[in-house]
């Protein structure tokens, strides 16, 4: 049965915003990572969508905290107060930034939630640091591989609309059209995502995907259970790729009446599915 999560604003506390500075291996430059920390209990770490902030999941995090979890949300480089080299990055670099936060907080293994683009560093973290990951949630996340016989290119669906949604050179009307097309289910208001885009992060994250061989992170290591949390009206993701390729490690759940954005559309259903998966581990 789904985990019952009810909204109780009186129990909610704003997340603490923290800063961590560290020097990655094979680098002479310091990286600063901002992360949001709230709640108490087993740790769930949420990584955001392309060029977006972890603050997109404020309601999701609140609900998970009410369900007795601690939620960490590291901001990628170029988002908020996170700073560091932005050129020639790959998924291992973004995963290392998350690992630095988890090591600093002495979390031990966590459930890592990667929304859309965030599933890529989430899986890279599981591959590079299996000691830090006990389960992976891929929320509205493209697998990076295709079903047999497909002629599409991975991560190629609605590329213009995805890029246009956060393009400041476009008019508001054009951006809303992009948001409706790529991110939101029919009948949902896309204005929730008009703001909150980070162009420098967009470029660095897109290049990191191109710079990283898919087999480096596709399977998220070899042991961590995976929840493939699909959105019913996701126009971006090719569904049901992970389970046929990885077998019983993968559980599939569908969030009804949600598009690729998922979190602003169905935060309660998203939170409940994550909590149920985490407790099942």
Tab-separated table of C-alpha atoms in Angstrom:
chain	number	residue	atom	x	y	z
A	1	UNK	CA	0.000	0.000	0.000
A	2	UNK	CA	1.243	3.568	-0.650
A	3	UNK	CA	2.781	5.352	2.299
A	4	UNK	CA	0.294	7.820	3.771
A	5	UNK	CA	1.745	11.316	3.811
A	6	UNK	CA	-0.526	14.132	4.858
A	7	UNK	CA	0.164	17.837	4.754
A	8	UNK	CA	0.649	19.477	8.149
A	9	UNK	CA	2.134	22.955	7.685
A	10	UNK	CA	2.456	23.452	11.429
A	11	UNK	CA	5.092	20.725	11.544
A	12	UNK	CA	7.197	22.159	8.751
A	13	UNK	CA	10.452	24.000	9.312
A	14	UNK	CA	12.449	25.766	6.603
A	15	UNK	CA	15.591	23.938	5.484
A	16	UNK	CA	18.944	25.019	6.851
A	17	UNK	CA	21.173	26.302	4.053
A	18	UNK	CA	24.763	25.155	4.538
A	19	UNK	CA	28.028	25.644	2.664
A	20	UNK	CA	30.788	23.108	2.128
A	21	UNK	CA	34.172	23.805	0.550
A	22	UNK	CA	36.360	20.977	-0.656
A	23	UNK	CA	39.087	20.281	-3.182
A	24	UNK	CA	38.311	17.461	-5.615
A	25	UNK	CA	40.943	14.906	-6.482
A	26	UNK	CA	43.284	15.918	-9.274
A	27	UNK	CA	42.290	19.568	-8.941
A	28	UNK	CA	43.965	22.654	-7.568
A	29	UNK	CA	40.717	24.607	-7.350
A	30	UNK	CA	38.303	24.649	-4.454
A	31	UNK	CA	34.652	23.815	-5.007
A	32	UNK	CA	31.919	25.331	-2.831
A	33	UNK	CA	28.629	23.471	-2.568
A	34	UNK	CA	25.485	24.880	-1.007
A	35	UNK	CA	23.083	22.292	0.371
A	36	UNK	CA	19.751	22.384	2.132
A	37	UNK	CA	19.308	20.189	5.192
A	38	UNK	CA	16.086	19.501	7.070
A	39	UNK	CA	14.381	16.840	9.112
A	40	UNK	CA	15.651	13.867	11.066
A	41	UNK	CA	15.807	10.185	10.258
A	42	UNK	CA	17.105	8.078	7.373
A	43	UNK	CA	18.598	10.335	4.715
A	44	UNK	CA	17.065	11.004	1.319
A	45	UNK	CA	19.207	13.131	-1.005
A	46	UNK	CA	17.460	14.893	-3.917
A	47	UNK	CA	19.266	16.067	-7.060
A	48	UNK	CA	17.424	18.539	-9.320
A	49	UNK	CA	16.463	18.665	-12.965
A	50	UNK	CA	18.567	20.301	-15.680
A	51	UNK	CA	19.552	23.890	-14.770
A	52	UNK	CA	17.158	23.887	-11.823
A	53	UNK	CA	17.564	24.219	-8.050
A	54	UNK	CA	16.902	21.792	-5.253
A	55	UNK	CA	14.388	24.324	-3.960
A	56	UNK	CA	11.971	23.008	-6.592
A	57	UNK	CA	11.352	20.198	-4.105
A	58	UNK	CA	10.442	22.299	-1.062
A	59	UNK	CA	6.999	20.700	-0.758
A	60	UNK	CA	8.340	17.214	-1.507
A	61	UNK	CA	11.030	17.683	1.148
A	62	UNK	CA	8.519	18.978	3.701
A	63	UNK	CA	6.352	15.917	3.186
A	64	UNK	CA	9.292	13.545	3.467
A	65	UNK	CA	10.368	15.226	6.695
A	66	UNK	CA	6.844	14.767	8.055
A	67	UNK	CA	7.272	11.088	7.175
A	68	UNK	CA	10.357	10.963	9.460
A	69	UNK	CA	13.128	11.348	6.897
A	70	UNK	CA	16.044	13.752	6.755
A	71	UNK	CA	16.312	15.434	3.357
A	72	UNK	CA	19.530	16.819	1.863
A	73	UNK	CA	19.463	18.833	-1.359
A	74	UNK	CA	22.904	19.761	-2.753
A	75	UNK	CA	22.838	22.533	-5.342
A	76	UNK	CA	24.837	21.784	-8.492
A	77	UNK	CA	27.683	24.094	-9.427
A	78	UNK	CA	26.334	27.292	-10.917
A	79	UNK	CA	23.105	27.131	-8.878
A	80	UNK	CA	22.580	29.272	-5.785
A	81	UNK	CA	25.836	29.648	-3.868
A	82	UNK	CA	27.491	26.560	-5.367
A	83	UNK	CA	30.695	27.532	-7.147
A	84	UNK	CA	33.553	25.773	-8.889
A	85	UNK	CA	35.141	25.143	-12.268
A	86	UNK	CA	32.426	24.876	-14.908
A	87	UNK	CA	34.365	23.760	-17.980
A	88	UNK	CA	35.078	20.217	-19.143
A	89	UNK	CA	33.020	18.612	-16.384
A	90	UNK	CA	31.577	15.120	-16.533
A	91	UNK	CA	29.040	13.229	-14.449
A	92	UNK	CA	31.756	11.985	-12.147
A	93	UNK	CA	32.540	15.598	-11.194
A	94	UNK	CA	28.913	16.341	-10.326
A	95	UNK	CA	28.678	13.047	-8.428
A	96	UNK	CA	31.830	13.909	-6.473
A	97	UNK	CA	30.231	17.175	-5.337
A	98	UNK	CA	27.304	15.200	-3.898
A	99	UNK	CA	29.660	12.666	-2.310
A	100	UNK	CA	31.528	15.523	-0.596
A	101	UNK	CA	28.287	16.645	1.058
A	102	UNK	CA	27.356	13.140	2.186
A	103	UNK	CA	30.863	12.471	3.509
A	104	UNK	CA	30.879	15.796	5.362
A	105	UNK	CA	27.534	14.965	6.975
A	106	UNK	CA	28.604	11.367	7.778
A	107	UNK	CA	25.356	10.056	6.356
A	108	UNK	CA	26.424	6.573	5.402
A	109	UNK	CA	24.380	5.041	2.564
A	110	UNK	CA	21.343	7.103	1.505
A	111	UNK	CA	18.450	6.925	-0.898
A	112	UNK	CA	19.455	9.172	-3.790
A	113	UNK	CA	16.647	10.750	-5.816
A	114	UNK	CA	17.562	12.093	-9.238
A	115	UNK	CA	14.877	14.079	-11.021
A	116	UNK	CA	15.265	14.167	-14.830
A	117	UNK	CA	18.894	15.264	-15.459
A	118	UNK	CA	19.593	14.666	-11.775
A	119	UNK	CA	19.271	10.923	-12.307
A	120	UNK	CA	22.554	10.975	-14.205
A	121	UNK	CA	24.836	12.210	-11.374
A	122	UNK	CA	22.695	10.125	-8.997
A	123	UNK	CA	23.557	6.973	-10.915
A	124	UNK	CA	27.177	8.108	-11.312
A	125	UNK	CA	27.356	8.480	-7.529
A	126	UNK	CA	26.017	4.944	-7.075
A	127	UNK	CA	28.598	3.643	-9.549
A	128	UNK	CA	31.536	5.618	-8.128
A	129	UNK	CA	30.653	5.455	-4.432
A	130	UNK	CA	28.422	2.442	-3.771
A	131	UNK	CA	29.157	2.872	-0.067
A	132	UNK	CA	27.020	6.027	-0.126
A	133	UNK	CA	23.930	4.692	-1.938
A	134	UNK	CA	21.417	2.127	-0.686
A	135	UNK	CA	18.748	2.892	-3.282
A	136	UNK	CA	18.160	5.035	-6.362
A	137	UNK	CA	14.973	6.833	-7.363
A	138	UNK	CA	14.844	7.896	-11.004
A	139	UNK	CA	12.060	10.485	-11.086
A	140	UNK	CA	10.841	11.368	-14.592
A	141	UNK	CA	14.298	10.317	-15.731
A	142	UNK	CA	15.552	9.274	-19.149
A	143	UNK	CA	17.547	6.056	-19.033
A	144	UNK	CA	20.210	7.143	-21.525
A	145	UNK	CA	19.734	3.986	-23.577
A	146	UNK	CA	16.928	3.047	-25.958
A	147	UNK	CA	14.643	0.068	-26.498
A	148	UNK	CA	15.810	-2.456	-29.121
A	149	UNK	CA	15.066	-1.237	-32.628
A	150	UNK	CA	14.687	2.433	-31.684
A	151	UNK	CA	16.198	4.953	-34.081
A	152	UNK	CA	16.060	7.876	-31.651
A	153	UNK	CA	19.086	9.461	-30.072
A	154	UNK	CA	19.254	9.203	-26.258
A	155	UNK	CA	18.231	12.376	-24.417
A	156	UNK	CA	16.978	13.909	-27.679
A	157	UNK	CA	13.212	14.220	-27.219
A	158	UNK	CA	11.896	17.809	-27.251
A	159	UNK	CA	15.406	19.184	-26.964
A	160	UNK	CA	14.377	22.590	-28.344
A	161	UNK	CA	11.510	22.904	-25.865
A	162	UNK	CA	13.664	21.817	-22.922
A	163	UNK	CA	16.362	24.338	-23.807
A	164	UNK	CA	13.852	27.060	-24.640
A	165	UNK	CA	12.026	26.825	-21.314
A	166	UNK	CA	14.877	28.555	-19.508
A	167	UNK	CA	16.204	30.687	-22.355
A	168	UNK	CA	16.082	34.348	-21.221
A	169	UNK	CA	16.292	35.553	-24.832
A	170	UNK	CA	12.806	34.174	-25.558
A	171	UNK	CA	9.580	35.936	-24.692
A	172	UNK	CA	7.497	34.779	-21.756
A	173	UNK	CA	4.868	33.445	-24.133
A	174	UNK	CA	7.474	31.402	-26.012
A	175	UNK	CA	8.891	30.015	-22.787
A	176	UNK	CA	5.447	29.087	-21.508
A	177	UNK	CA	4.823	27.216	-24.731
A	178	UNK	CA	8.076	25.307	-24.211
A	179	UNK	CA	7.140	24.504	-20.619
A	180	UNK	CA	3.721	23.226	-21.628
A	181	UNK	CA	5.175	21.097	-24.377
A	182	UNK	CA	8.067	19.497	-22.484
A	183	UNK	CA	7.402	19.692	-18.761
A	184	UNK	CA	3.762	19.914	-17.693
A	185	UNK	CA	0.791	17.607	-18.037
A	186	UNK	CA	-2.391	18.903	-19.694
A	187	UNK	CA	-4.357	21.237	-17.455
A	188	UNK	CA	-1.419	22.162	-15.221
A	189	UNK	CA	-0.098	25.713	-14.908
A	190	UNK	CA	3.496	25.925	-16.243
A	191	UNK	CA	4.125	29.364	-14.733
A	192	UNK	CA	5.527	27.636	-11.652
A	193	UNK	CA	8.734	27.072	-13.628
A	194	UNK	CA	9.039	30.392	-15.429
A	195	UNK	CA	11.633	31.428	-12.854
A	196	UNK	CA	14.448	29.466	-11.288
A	197	UNK	CA	16.632	28.721	-14.314
A	198	UNK	CA	20.453	28.870	-14.214
A	199	UNK	CA	21.971	29.230	-17.705
A	200	UNK	CA	25.587	28.537	-16.678
A	201	UNK	CA	24.524	25.312	-15.003
A	202	UNK	CA	22.455	24.404	-18.076
A	203	UNK	CA	25.490	24.560	-20.341
A	204	UNK	CA	27.848	22.745	-17.965
A	205	UNK	CA	25.351	19.981	-17.219
A	206	UNK	CA	24.537	19.411	-20.878
A	207	UNK	CA	28.215	19.131	-21.760
A	208	UNK	CA	28.832	16.792	-18.820
A	209	UNK	CA	26.282	14.395	-20.279
A	210	UNK	CA	28.078	14.508	-23.624
A	211	UNK	CA	31.468	14.060	-21.940
A	212	UNK	CA	30.486	10.915	-20.024
A	213	UNK	CA	30.125	7.453	-21.600
A	214	UNK	CA	26.658	6.155	-20.819
A	215	UNK	CA	28.003	2.867	-19.485
A	216	UNK	CA	29.850	4.791	-16.771
A	217	UNK	CA	26.569	5.435	-14.993
A	218	UNK	CA	23.609	3.870	-16.793
A	219	UNK	CA	23.048	1.012	-14.323
A	220	UNK	CA	23.898	2.955	-11.163
A	221	UNK	CA	26.499	0.389	-10.153
A	222	UNK	CA	25.540	-3.246	-9.761
A	223	UNK	CA	23.592	-3.672	-6.547
A	224	UNK	CA	21.458	-0.695	-5.491
A	225	UNK	CA	17.704	-1.193	-5.977
A	226	UNK	CA	16.159	1.294	-8.408
A	227	UNK	CA	12.703	2.867	-8.409
A	228	UNK	CA	11.827	4.013	-11.930
A	229	UNK	CA	9.269	6.663	-11.001
A	230	UNK	CA	7.546	7.594	-14.247
A	231	UNK	CA	5.145	10.452	-14.967
A	232	UNK	CA	1.958	9.482	-16.766
A	233	UNK	CA	2.161	12.363	-19.276
A	234	UNK	CA	5.946	12.671	-19.588
A	235	UNK	CA	6.612	13.896	-23.132
A	236	UNK	CA	10.407	13.741	-22.732
A	237	UNK	CA	11.197	10.311	-21.316
A	238	UNK	CA	11.085	7.047	-23.258
A	239	UNK	CA	9.477	4.808	-20.597
A	240	UNK	CA	10.224	1.259	-19.498
A	241	UNK	CA	13.843	1.027	-20.592
A	242	UNK	CA	15.488	0.313	-17.235
A	243	UNK	CA	13.579	-2.763	-16.097
A	244	UNK	CA	14.051	-4.837	-19.280
A	245	UNK	CA	17.793	-4.150	-19.175
A	246	UNK	CA	18.451	-4.419	-15.421
A	247	UNK	CA	15.769	-6.882	-14.365
A	248	UNK	CA	14.591	-7.312	-10.796
A	249	UNK	CA	16.734	-4.470	-9.461
A	250	UNK	CA	14.168	-2.097	-10.980
A	251	UNK	CA	10.655	-1.387	-9.705
A	252	UNK	CA	8.342	0.753	-11.845
A	253	UNK	CA	5.759	3.162	-10.451
A	254	UNK	CA	3.678	5.704	-12.371
A	255	UNK	CA	2.630	9.095	-10.988
A	256	UNK	CA	-0.767	9.882	-12.482
A	257	UNK	CA	-1.660	13.315	-13.866
A	258	UNK	CA	1.971	14.469	-13.998
A	259	UNK	CA	4.396	15.527	-16.709
A	260	UNK	CA	8.171	15.734	-16.788
A	261	UNK	CA	8.242	18.433	-14.077
A	262	UNK	CA	6.440	16.071	-11.661
A	263	UNK	CA	7.372	17.826	-8.394
A	264	UNK	CA	5.265	20.994	-8.802
A	265	UNK	CA	2.406	18.960	-10.243
A	266	UNK	CA	2.101	15.996	-7.855
A	267	UNK	CA	4.331	16.576	-4.803
A	268	UNK	CA	2.278	14.369	-2.479
A	269	UNK	CA	2.239	11.392	-4.833
A	270	UNK	CA	5.942	11.843	-5.557
A	271	UNK	CA	6.793	12.047	-1.845
A	272	UNK	CA	4.651	9.031	-0.993
A	273	UNK	CA	6.319	6.879	-3.647
A	274	UNK	CA	9.823	7.884	-2.512
A	275	UNK	CA	8.970	7.248	1.152
A	276	UNK	CA	7.474	3.838	0.400
A	277	UNK	CA	10.543	2.831	-1.603
A	278	UNK	CA	12.936	4.068	1.109
A	279	UNK	CA	11.085	2.223	3.861
A	280	UNK	CA	11.047	-0.929	1.783
A	281	UNK	CA	14.831	-0.954	1.782
